[in-house]
Every structure is written in structure tokens, then in C-alpha cells.
Tab-separated table of C-alpha atoms and ligand atoms in Angstrom:
chain	number	residue	atom	x	y	z
A	1	UNK	CA	-9.674	-66.182	118.645
A	2	UNK	CA	-8.341	-62.674	119.140
A	3	UNK	CA	-7.262	-61.558	122.610
A	4	UNK	CA	-8.558	-58.037	123.275
A	5	UNK	CA	-6.812	-56.558	126.312
A	6	UNK	CA	-8.689	-53.650	127.848
A	7	UNK	CA	-11.808	-54.780	126.009
A	8	UNK	CA	-14.045	-53.604	128.861
A	9	UNK	CA	-12.850	-50.037	128.356
A	10	UNK	CA	-14.000	-47.320	126.000
A	11	UNK	CA	-12.173	-47.954	122.699
A	12	UNK	CA	-11.646	-51.650	123.497
A	13	UNK	CA	-15.361	-52.374	123.975
A	14	UNK	CA	-16.326	-50.573	120.760
A	15	UNK	CA	-13.675	-52.524	118.849
A	16	UNK	CA	-14.798	-55.774	120.479
A	17	UNK	CA	-18.331	-55.113	119.259
A	18	UNK	CA	-17.058	-54.323	115.744
A	19	UNK	CA	-14.897	-57.471	115.703
A	20	UNK	CA	-17.964	-59.594	116.433
A	21	UNK	CA	-19.997	-57.832	113.745
A	22	UNK	CA	-17.153	-58.699	111.349
A	23	UNK	CA	-17.318	-62.382	112.394
A	24	UNK	CA	-14.342	-62.647	114.757
A	25	UNK	CA	-14.355	-64.510	118.055
A	26	UNK	CA	-12.731	-62.684	120.973
A	27	UNK	CA	-11.390	-63.240	124.455
A	28	UNK	CA	-11.596	-60.019	126.436
A	29	UNK	CA	-9.004	-59.535	129.163
A	30	UNK	CA	-9.538	-56.660	131.592
A	31	UNK	CA	-8.753	-56.112	135.268
A	32	UNK	CA	-11.729	-53.719	135.522
A	33	UNK	CA	-9.534	-50.992	137.019
A	34	UNK	CA	-11.051	-48.637	134.419
A	35	UNK	CA	-13.387	-50.829	132.400
A	36	UNK	CA	-16.872	-52.229	133.052
A	37	UNK	CA	-17.776	-55.880	132.931
A	38	UNK	CA	-21.130	-55.072	131.354
A	39	UNK	CA	-19.346	-53.400	128.426
A	40	UNK	CA	-18.238	-56.941	127.479
A	41	UNK	CA	-21.395	-57.995	125.680
A	42	UNK	CA	-19.557	-59.977	123.000
A	43	UNK	CA	-17.040	-62.820	123.333
A	44	UNK	CA	-15.673	-64.330	126.506
A	45	UNK	CA	-14.499	-62.265	129.462
A	46	UNK	CA	-11.596	-62.958	131.789
A	47	UNK	CA	-10.760	-60.717	134.749
A	48	UNK	CA	-6.975	-60.654	134.644
A	49	UNK	CA	-4.074	-58.216	134.764
A	50	UNK	CA	-1.762	-58.260	131.764
A	51	UNK	CA	1.128	-57.432	134.105
A	52	UNK	CA	1.035	-60.963	135.558
A	53	UNK	CA	3.259	-63.335	133.590
A	54	UNK	CA	1.773	-66.460	135.172
A	55	UNK	CA	-1.842	-65.410	134.589
A	56	UNK	CA	-1.099	-64.631	130.953
A	57	UNK	CA	0.735	-67.919	130.510
A	58	UNK	CA	-2.289	-69.812	131.842
A	59	UNK	CA	-4.548	-67.881	129.507
A	60	UNK	CA	-2.432	-68.573	126.420
A	61	UNK	CA	-2.326	-72.231	127.469
A	62	UNK	CA	-6.105	-72.440	127.841
A	63	UNK	CA	-7.266	-70.567	124.733
A	64	UNK	CA	-6.372	-70.745	121.075
A	65	UNK	CA	-5.152	-67.163	120.693
A	66	UNK	CA	-4.107	-66.210	117.161
A	67	UNK	CA	-3.471	-62.488	117.667
A	68	UNK	CA	-3.672	-59.690	120.223
A	69	UNK	CA	-5.252	-56.243	120.099
A	70	UNK	CA	-3.807	-54.387	123.040
A	71	UNK	CA	-5.857	-51.527	124.504
A	72	UNK	CA	-5.216	-52.008	128.217
A	73	UNK	CA	-3.410	-48.884	129.450
A	74	UNK	CA	-3.798	-45.766	131.538
A	75	UNK	CA	-4.669	-42.864	129.264
A	76	UNK	CA	-4.935	-39.607	131.147
A	77	UNK	CA	-2.282	-37.089	130.133
A	78	UNK	CA	-2.749	-34.938	133.253
A	79	UNK	CA	-2.475	-37.913	135.622
A	80	UNK	CA	0.644	-39.134	133.808
A	81	UNK	CA	2.385	-35.825	134.524
A	82	UNK	CA	1.582	-36.242	138.229
A	83	UNK	CA	2.330	-39.994	138.435
A	84	UNK	CA	4.869	-40.863	135.714
A	85	UNK	CA	6.033	-44.138	137.316
A	86	UNK	CA	2.489	-45.527	137.250
A	87	UNK	CA	2.325	-44.911	133.486
A	88	UNK	CA	5.739	-46.360	132.705
A	89	UNK	CA	4.967	-49.495	134.686
A	90	UNK	CA	1.483	-50.252	133.378
A	91	UNK	CA	1.751	-48.975	129.829
A	92	UNK	CA	5.350	-49.953	129.083
A	93	UNK	CA	6.730	-52.616	131.437
A	94	UNK	CA	3.498	-54.611	131.594
A	95	UNK	CA	3.268	-54.525	127.796
A	96	UNK	CA	6.775	-56.038	127.626
A	97	UNK	CA	5.381	-58.834	129.789
A	98	UNK	CA	2.566	-59.432	127.298
A	99	UNK	CA	5.047	-59.439	124.388
A	100	UNK	CA	7.186	-61.979	126.233
A	101	UNK	CA	4.245	-64.353	126.645
A	102	UNK	CA	3.243	-63.871	122.993
A	103	UNK	CA	6.757	-64.816	121.936
A	104	UNK	CA	6.717	-67.922	124.120
A	105	UNK	CA	3.447	-69.068	122.542
A	106	UNK	CA	4.483	-67.972	119.037
A	107	UNK	CA	1.549	-65.612	118.660
A	108	UNK	CA	2.855	-62.884	116.406
A	109	UNK	CA	-0.001	-60.652	115.280
A	110	UNK	CA	-0.199	-57.555	117.461
A	111	UNK	CA	-2.229	-54.365	117.137
A	112	UNK	CA	-1.058	-51.650	119.491
A	113	UNK	CA	-3.000	-48.618	120.778
A	114	UNK	CA	-0.492	-45.847	120.403
A	115	UNK	CA	-1.146	-42.129	120.536
A	116	UNK	CA	-0.555	-38.764	118.900
A	117	UNK	CA	1.091	-37.828	122.205
A	118	UNK	CA	4.281	-39.498	120.859
A	119	UNK	CA	4.805	-36.402	118.667
A	120	UNK	CA	4.856	-33.910	121.528
A	121	UNK	CA	4.553	-30.286	120.430
A	122	UNK	CA	4.380	-30.678	116.650
A	123	UNK	CA	6.914	-28.821	114.533
A	124	UNK	CA	4.382	-28.687	111.686
A	125	UNK	CA	0.807	-29.751	111.085
A	126	UNK	CA	-0.975	-31.905	109.866
A	127	UNK	CA	1.392	-34.440	111.415
A	128	UNK	CA	2.627	-37.372	109.293
A	129	UNK	CA	3.967	-40.562	110.884
A	130	UNK	CA	7.597	-39.620	110.124
A	131	UNK	CA	7.328	-36.381	112.129
A	132	UNK	CA	9.969	-36.219	114.938
A	133	UNK	CA	8.925	-38.069	118.099
A	134	UNK	CA	9.381	-35.905	121.187
A	135	UNK	CA	6.648	-36.645	123.745
A	136	UNK	CA	6.113	-33.917	126.322
A	137	UNK	CA	4.263	-36.063	128.867
A	138	UNK	CA	4.868	-39.493	130.455
A	139	UNK	CA	1.751	-40.931	128.797
A	140	UNK	CA	3.210	-40.251	125.330
A	141	UNK	CA	6.635	-41.467	126.457
A	142	UNK	CA	5.206	-44.757	127.774
A	143	UNK	CA	3.564	-45.437	124.392
A	144	UNK	CA	6.707	-44.460	122.462
A	145	UNK	CA	8.745	-46.880	124.588
A	146	UNK	CA	6.423	-49.688	123.466
A	147	UNK	CA	6.743	-48.644	119.820
A	148	UNK	CA	10.555	-48.791	120.179
A	149	UNK	CA	10.322	-52.257	121.773
A	150	UNK	CA	8.072	-53.410	118.921
A	151	UNK	CA	10.625	-52.228	116.338
A	152	UNK	CA	13.201	-54.506	117.969
A	153	UNK	CA	10.821	-57.480	118.234
A	154	UNK	CA	10.092	-60.058	115.576
A	155	UNK	CA	6.335	-59.586	115.867
A	156	UNK	CA	4.109	-58.567	112.984
A	157	UNK	CA	2.533	-55.484	114.419
A	158	UNK	CA	0.555	-52.381	113.592
A	159	UNK	CA	0.773	-49.360	115.876
A	160	UNK	CA	-2.211	-47.057	115.623
A	161	UNK	CA	-1.500	-43.541	116.822
A	162	UNK	CA	-4.882	-42.285	117.983
A	163	UNK	CA	-5.714	-38.639	117.929
A	164	UNK	CA	-8.747	-37.728	120.113
A	165	UNK	CA	-11.168	-40.647	120.364
A	166	UNK	CA	-14.712	-39.431	120.950
A	167	UNK	CA	-18.380	-40.311	120.421
A	168	UNK	CA	-20.209	-43.538	121.258
A	169	UNK	CA	-21.923	-46.622	119.919
A	170	UNK	CA	-25.050	-45.558	117.988
A	171	UNK	CA	-27.066	-48.404	119.602
A	172	UNK	CA	-26.056	-47.033	123.033
A	173	UNK	CA	-25.064	-50.515	124.238
A	174	UNK	CA	-21.664	-49.183	125.352
A	175	UNK	CA	-20.111	-45.742	125.657
A	176	UNK	CA	-17.587	-43.502	127.334
A	177	UNK	CA	-17.487	-43.500	131.141
A	178	UNK	CA	-14.173	-42.619	132.740
A	179	UNK	CA	-13.915	-42.198	136.504
A	180	UNK	CA	-12.833	-39.553	137.119
A	181	UNK	CA	-13.788	-38.078	133.755
A	182	UNK	CA	-11.013	-35.937	132.268
A	183	UNK	CA	-11.970	-35.827	128.579
A	184	UNK	CA	-13.355	-32.717	127.016
A	185	UNK	CA	-16.603	-33.828	125.340
A	186	UNK	CA	-18.065	-35.836	128.269
A	187	UNK	CA	-17.136	-32.997	130.627
A	188	UNK	CA	-18.882	-30.440	128.409
A	189	UNK	CA	-21.943	-32.703	128.269
A	190	UNK	CA	-21.883	-32.921	132.088
A	191	UNK	CA	-22.196	-29.138	132.101
A	192	UNK	CA	-25.035	-29.330	129.561
A	193	UNK	CA	-26.952	-31.903	131.595
A	194	UNK	CA	-26.438	-29.960	134.834
A	195	UNK	CA	-24.028	-32.348	136.584
A	196	UNK	CA	-21.373	-29.607	136.625
A	197	UNK	CA	-21.841	-25.873	137.077
A	198	UNK	CA	-19.624	-25.049	134.116
A	199	UNK	CA	-16.955	-26.290	131.749
A	200	UNK	CA	-13.412	-24.964	132.221
A	201	UNK	CA	-11.278	-24.163	129.206
A	202	UNK	CA	-7.713	-25.085	130.101
A	203	UNK	CA	-5.886	-22.061	128.724
A	204	UNK	CA	-6.930	-19.471	126.142
A	205	UNK	CA	-3.437	-18.164	125.382
A	206	UNK	CA	-2.257	-20.920	123.037
A	207	UNK	CA	-0.862	-20.133	119.625
A	208	UNK	CA	-4.160	-20.810	117.810
A	209	UNK	CA	-6.811	-18.607	116.199
A	210	UNK	CA	-9.047	-18.360	119.293
A	211	UNK	CA	-6.279	-19.125	121.825
A	212	UNK	CA	-7.640	-22.549	122.816
A	213	UNK	CA	-6.034	-25.908	121.998
A	214	UNK	CA	-6.862	-27.570	118.705
A	215	UNK	CA	-7.414	-31.333	118.536
A	216	UNK	CA	-8.459	-33.850	115.913
A	217	UNK	CA	-11.570	-35.693	117.164
A	218	UNK	CA	-12.252	-39.093	115.614
A	219	UNK	CA	-15.356	-41.209	116.221
A	220	UNK	CA	-14.693	-44.356	118.256
A	221	UNK	CA	-16.475	-46.477	115.603
A	222	UNK	CA	-14.065	-45.154	112.969
A	223	UNK	CA	-11.243	-46.194	115.310
A	224	UNK	CA	-12.807	-49.646	115.765
A	225	UNK	CA	-13.043	-50.081	111.997
A	226	UNK	CA	-9.351	-49.200	111.634
A	227	UNK	CA	-8.405	-51.970	114.088
A	228	UNK	CA	-10.212	-54.545	112.005
A	229	UNK	CA	-8.557	-53.285	108.829
A	230	UNK	CA	-5.167	-53.351	110.578
A	231	UNK	CA	-5.739	-56.921	111.757
A	232	UNK	CA	-6.730	-58.027	108.260
A	233	UNK	CA	-3.629	-56.291	106.926
A	234	UNK	CA	-1.494	-58.512	109.198
A	235	UNK	CA	-3.493	-61.590	108.236
A	236	UNK	CA	-2.555	-60.851	104.624
A	237	UNK	CA	1.130	-61.126	105.623
A	238	UNK	CA	1.931	-57.458	105.238
A	239	UNK	CA	4.922	-56.131	107.120
A	240	UNK	CA	4.704	-54.230	110.399
A	241	UNK	CA	3.597	-50.623	110.172
A	242	UNK	CA	2.618	-47.482	112.047
A	243	UNK	CA	-0.434	-45.383	111.161
A	244	UNK	CA	-2.020	-42.181	112.390
A	245	UNK	CA	-5.708	-42.427	113.210
A	246	UNK	CA	-7.430	-39.080	112.988
A	247	UNK	CA	-9.954	-37.137	110.939
A	248	UNK	CA	-7.478	-34.652	109.527
A	249	UNK	CA	-9.649	-31.785	110.862
A	250	UNK	CA	-8.814	-29.689	113.881
A	251	UNK	CA	-11.322	-28.111	116.277
A	252	UNK	CA	-10.487	-25.724	119.095
A	253	UNK	CA	-11.857	-26.259	122.606
A	254	UNK	CA	-14.162	-23.276	122.027
A	255	UNK	CA	-15.419	-24.771	118.766
A	256	UNK	CA	-16.146	-28.097	120.483
A	257	UNK	CA	-18.062	-26.256	123.227
A	258	UNK	CA	-20.117	-24.381	120.613
A	259	UNK	CA	-20.870	-27.629	118.768
A	260	UNK	CA	-22.086	-29.157	122.056
A	261	UNK	CA	-24.314	-26.124	122.684
A	262	UNK	CA	-25.748	-26.456	119.166
A	263	UNK	CA	-26.388	-30.228	119.361
A	264	UNK	CA	-27.841	-30.216	122.886
A	265	UNK	CA	-29.733	-26.950	122.457
A	266	UNK	CA	-28.579	-26.067	125.988
A	267	UNK	CA	-26.618	-23.012	127.032
A	268	UNK	CA	-24.228	-23.520	129.960
A	269	UNK	CA	-21.457	-21.647	131.720
A	270	UNK	CA	-17.958	-21.618	130.335
A	271	UNK	CA	-14.965	-20.387	132.297
A	272	UNK	CA	-11.297	-19.914	131.501
A	273	UNK	CA	-8.844	-21.798	133.728
A	274	UNK	CA	-5.042	-22.057	133.683
A	275	UNK	CA	-3.339	-24.314	131.146
A	276	UNK	CA	-3.127	-28.037	131.931
A	277	UNK	CA	0.448	-29.386	132.011
A	278	UNK	CA	1.546	-31.405	129.010
A	279	UNK	CA	-0.893	-29.986	126.402
A	280	UNK	CA	0.521	-29.117	122.949
A	281	UNK	CA	-1.170	-26.222	121.055
A	282	UNK	CA	-2.323	-28.187	118.007
A	283	UNK	CA	-2.607	-31.881	117.137
A	284	UNK	CA	-4.038	-32.707	113.704
A	285	UNK	CA	-3.402	-35.976	111.877
A	286	UNK	CA	-2.163	-36.458	108.369
A	287	UNK	CA	-4.008	-39.746	107.739
A	288	UNK	CA	-2.965	-40.318	104.113
A	289	UNK	CA	-0.870	-43.336	105.013
A	290	UNK	CA	-3.690	-45.372	106.573
A	291	UNK	CA	-6.033	-44.194	103.833
A	292	UNK	CA	-3.809	-45.562	101.091
A	293	UNK	CA	-2.474	-48.666	102.903
A	294	UNK	CA	-5.644	-49.884	104.643
A	295	UNK	CA	-8.304	-48.102	102.605
A	296	UNK	CA	-9.531	-46.508	105.835
A	297	UNK	CA	-11.539	-43.305	105.769
A	298	UNK	CA	-13.214	-41.669	108.756
A	299	UNK	CA	-16.995	-41.627	108.281
A	300	UNK	CA	-18.188	-39.400	111.108
A	301	UNK	CA	-17.863	-35.637	111.623
A	302	UNK	CA	-17.830	-33.629	114.852
A	303	UNK	CA	-21.629	-33.118	114.875
A	304	UNK	CA	-22.179	-36.890	114.690
A	305	UNK	CA	-19.536	-37.480	117.356
A	306	UNK	CA	-21.214	-35.040	119.742
A	307	UNK	CA	-24.715	-36.287	118.937
A	308	UNK	CA	-23.805	-39.910	119.724
A	309	UNK	CA	-21.982	-38.853	122.903
A	310	UNK	CA	-24.996	-36.765	123.955
A	311	UNK	CA	-27.432	-39.659	123.443
A	312	UNK	CA	-25.218	-41.887	125.585
A	313	UNK	CA	-24.823	-39.167	128.182
A	314	UNK	CA	-28.576	-38.773	128.537
A	315	UNK	CA	-28.942	-42.550	128.828
A	316	UNK	CA	-26.388	-42.976	131.621
A	317	UNK	CA	-27.792	-40.004	133.440
A	318	UNK	CA	-31.245	-41.620	133.432
A	319	UNK	CA	-30.364	-45.292	133.996
A	320	UNK	CA	-27.999	-46.834	136.411
A	321	UNK	CA	-26.555	-48.901	133.611
A	322	UNK	CA	-22.869	-48.932	134.551
B	1	UDP	N1	-9.763	-29.584	127.968
B	1	UDP	C1	-10.323	-28.442	128.528
B	1	UDP	N2	-11.133	-28.592	129.604
B	1	UDP	C2	-11.415	-29.795	130.170
B	1	UDP	C3	-10.848	-30.956	129.589
B	1	UDP	C4	-10.028	-30.818	128.497
B	1	UDP	O1	-10.096	-27.329	128.062
B	1	UDP	O2	-12.151	-29.838	131.169
B	1	UDP	C5	-8.905	-29.453	126.780
B	1	UDP	C6	-7.520	-30.050	126.944
B	1	UDP	O3	-6.647	-29.096	127.518
B	1	UDP	C7	-7.164	-30.388	125.497
B	1	UDP	C8	-8.511	-30.758	124.871
B	1	UDP	O4	-9.503	-30.195	125.732
B	1	UDP	O5	-6.665	-29.265	124.830
B	1	UDP	C9	-8.746	-32.255	124.771
B	1	UDP	O6	-8.454	-32.819	126.026
B	1	UDP	P1	-8.823	-34.314	126.394
B	1	UDP	O7	-8.444	-34.518	127.829
B	1	UDP	O8	-10.239	-34.588	126.002
B	1	UDP	O9	-7.934	-35.203	125.428
B	1	UDP	P2	-6.328	-35.266	125.257
B	1	UDP	O10	-6.020	-34.249	124.186
B	1	UDP	O11	-5.680	-34.960	126.556
B	1	UDP	O12	-6.095	-36.656	124.802
């Protein structure tokens, strides 16, 4: 079976669902600090912290684990700037602990959730994988530290550098629900549904056409599909590799807001706030490498991303499902 750490979280739960649709058996490890137990609707669940060597050792002793897909991490850029030690400990040091246990049990297939934040402020765009790595926030640094540790290890690994994961499961069985929410699309949809008075644009003086930051939004199901392709790539004895995971299209914060207004049919207040620390002007992926090596292509555009997120948003606003 495949161990999915952080499988009760946003990207982890969508990938866990996709793994089961593809016929894999999974063991989901999550300490529920950010995830939800009822997002684990597939496979077996164990409430455990991947920072505990003894707990992991017991787990690897009890289950027949053939590979690990490692999502468990803190992922808020703003929080990482305020609390860097928390990010270095959980995202980096605790991952070293997991790698140590994998080595002991001779489990050597590893898929790692990395991030476009390893590039920092890009020197050119779209960004290929061999672009210089100069993270400008502790979140990106914590992920880069793991990539460097992986290079020195003898694991067979794939690092997937996510751009902006967004959207939700089309069946609405699982979705995006961060507490507190810091991500742009769910916050905009909160404004649309009336849970917030307005959406704040963090800075309109960036070096972009409309002054707001440009990001590459990729549907979470496209991300999930890439994990399966990456795992199969390792099963076929290919060597370790690093891939960008993005759509190759950039949208400014203002464009995302306008798309949300169009899809929801709701007008809401928008205000301009100061810049958020640690935000580069533009992040757009060059995804040619994963396209040619794994035959991965993103299927969903921004309208579909927002539509799926909106359907989920309406559902969680109506039900008490999480
Ligand atoms: N953003 C914003 N207002 C918000 C939340 C985010 O203007 O309330 C901007 C943020 O500065 C960034 C983009 O939206 O340029 C995407 O931010 P998010 O936190 O969703 O993802 P990140 O890029 O940090 O991974």
C-alpha cells in the first residue's frame, strides 16, 4: 500500500481519492492539525504525527508500505514569514525523520509536495525547473531544504513543485477548507456568499499589467493526476526527478476576482490593502518537462476551477459537513 501523509488535507485527500480510482490501496496518516477525518473516505486512516520516529516505526512495522506520497506540511506563506521556526521544524526536520524511517524499512519510492515558492522572485517567466532557486519566504526555504536532502539521499523520488492549487472535487465529497483561510479563491467566494464584507487585494503596485500579483492556478484534480503519474514513473524504475506542476497560464488577482464575479453572478466589494510579505510579482510555470516525461497535461481552466470551488463553497455554507 501507499502511505499518504497529510491525506486528510486539501491536496492529499483529492490525491487519495484519485489513487483509489486508479486501483491503489492507501494508508492515510494525518495528525488532523489542518486536515479533516471525514475527508478520508478511501483507504485506512491513522491519526499520527510524522515528526514522531517511534510512531512511524510502529506504522512501518504494522503495514506493508511500498511507497510514500508526502503532503503533510504547513503551507501558508504569510504565516511562515511570521513563524519561520514552525515551518522549518514541521516541513523540513520532520520530513528528515520520515526519510530516516523509510531508509530503515528500505522503502524507497517517495513523492514530495514541493512548491513554486522555491524560485523566489523569478528572474524570468515562465519558470523552468532549472531556474535559480532563491526562496523569499520560510515556507519556500523549508521545501527547498527537503529537496536538497533528497538529492543527497539514495531514495527514488519525484519532487512536484506546485504552483497555485485551486478548485475542488466535482462530486463535492471533499474540498478546500483551511482554518484560518488565507487562499485567494476561497476568500473571494466568502465575499460572494456574504461571509465577508469584501475581498482585499494585497497590493496593486506590483510590476504587472494591472498592478496585482499574477499566479498560475492549477486544478487540484490535475495535481492529483500528476501524483499518480509520478508514482507510476518511479514504479517503472525511472530515476529521481523534479517537475513543475502548473497550467502555464497566469492570472492577476483582479482577473481571478472578475472570474469569480462572472461564475457566481454576484457582485461584491473589493478593496486594496497593503502588500503581503513574501509575495513575488509573477509566478507562472513552464510545465514542458512534466508534459514530455510523464505525459501530464492540465485539463481544467480557471472557469472550471472557480465553478468547482463555488459549488463546494455553497455546499459547506449550507451543510455542517466538516
Ligand atoms: N491574495 C490577495 N488577497 C487575499 C489572499 C491572497 O490579494 O485575501 C493574493 C496573494 O497576495 C497572492 C495571490 O492572491 O498574490 C494568491 O495567494 P494565495 O494565498 O491564494 O496563494 P500563494 O500564492 O500564497 O500560494
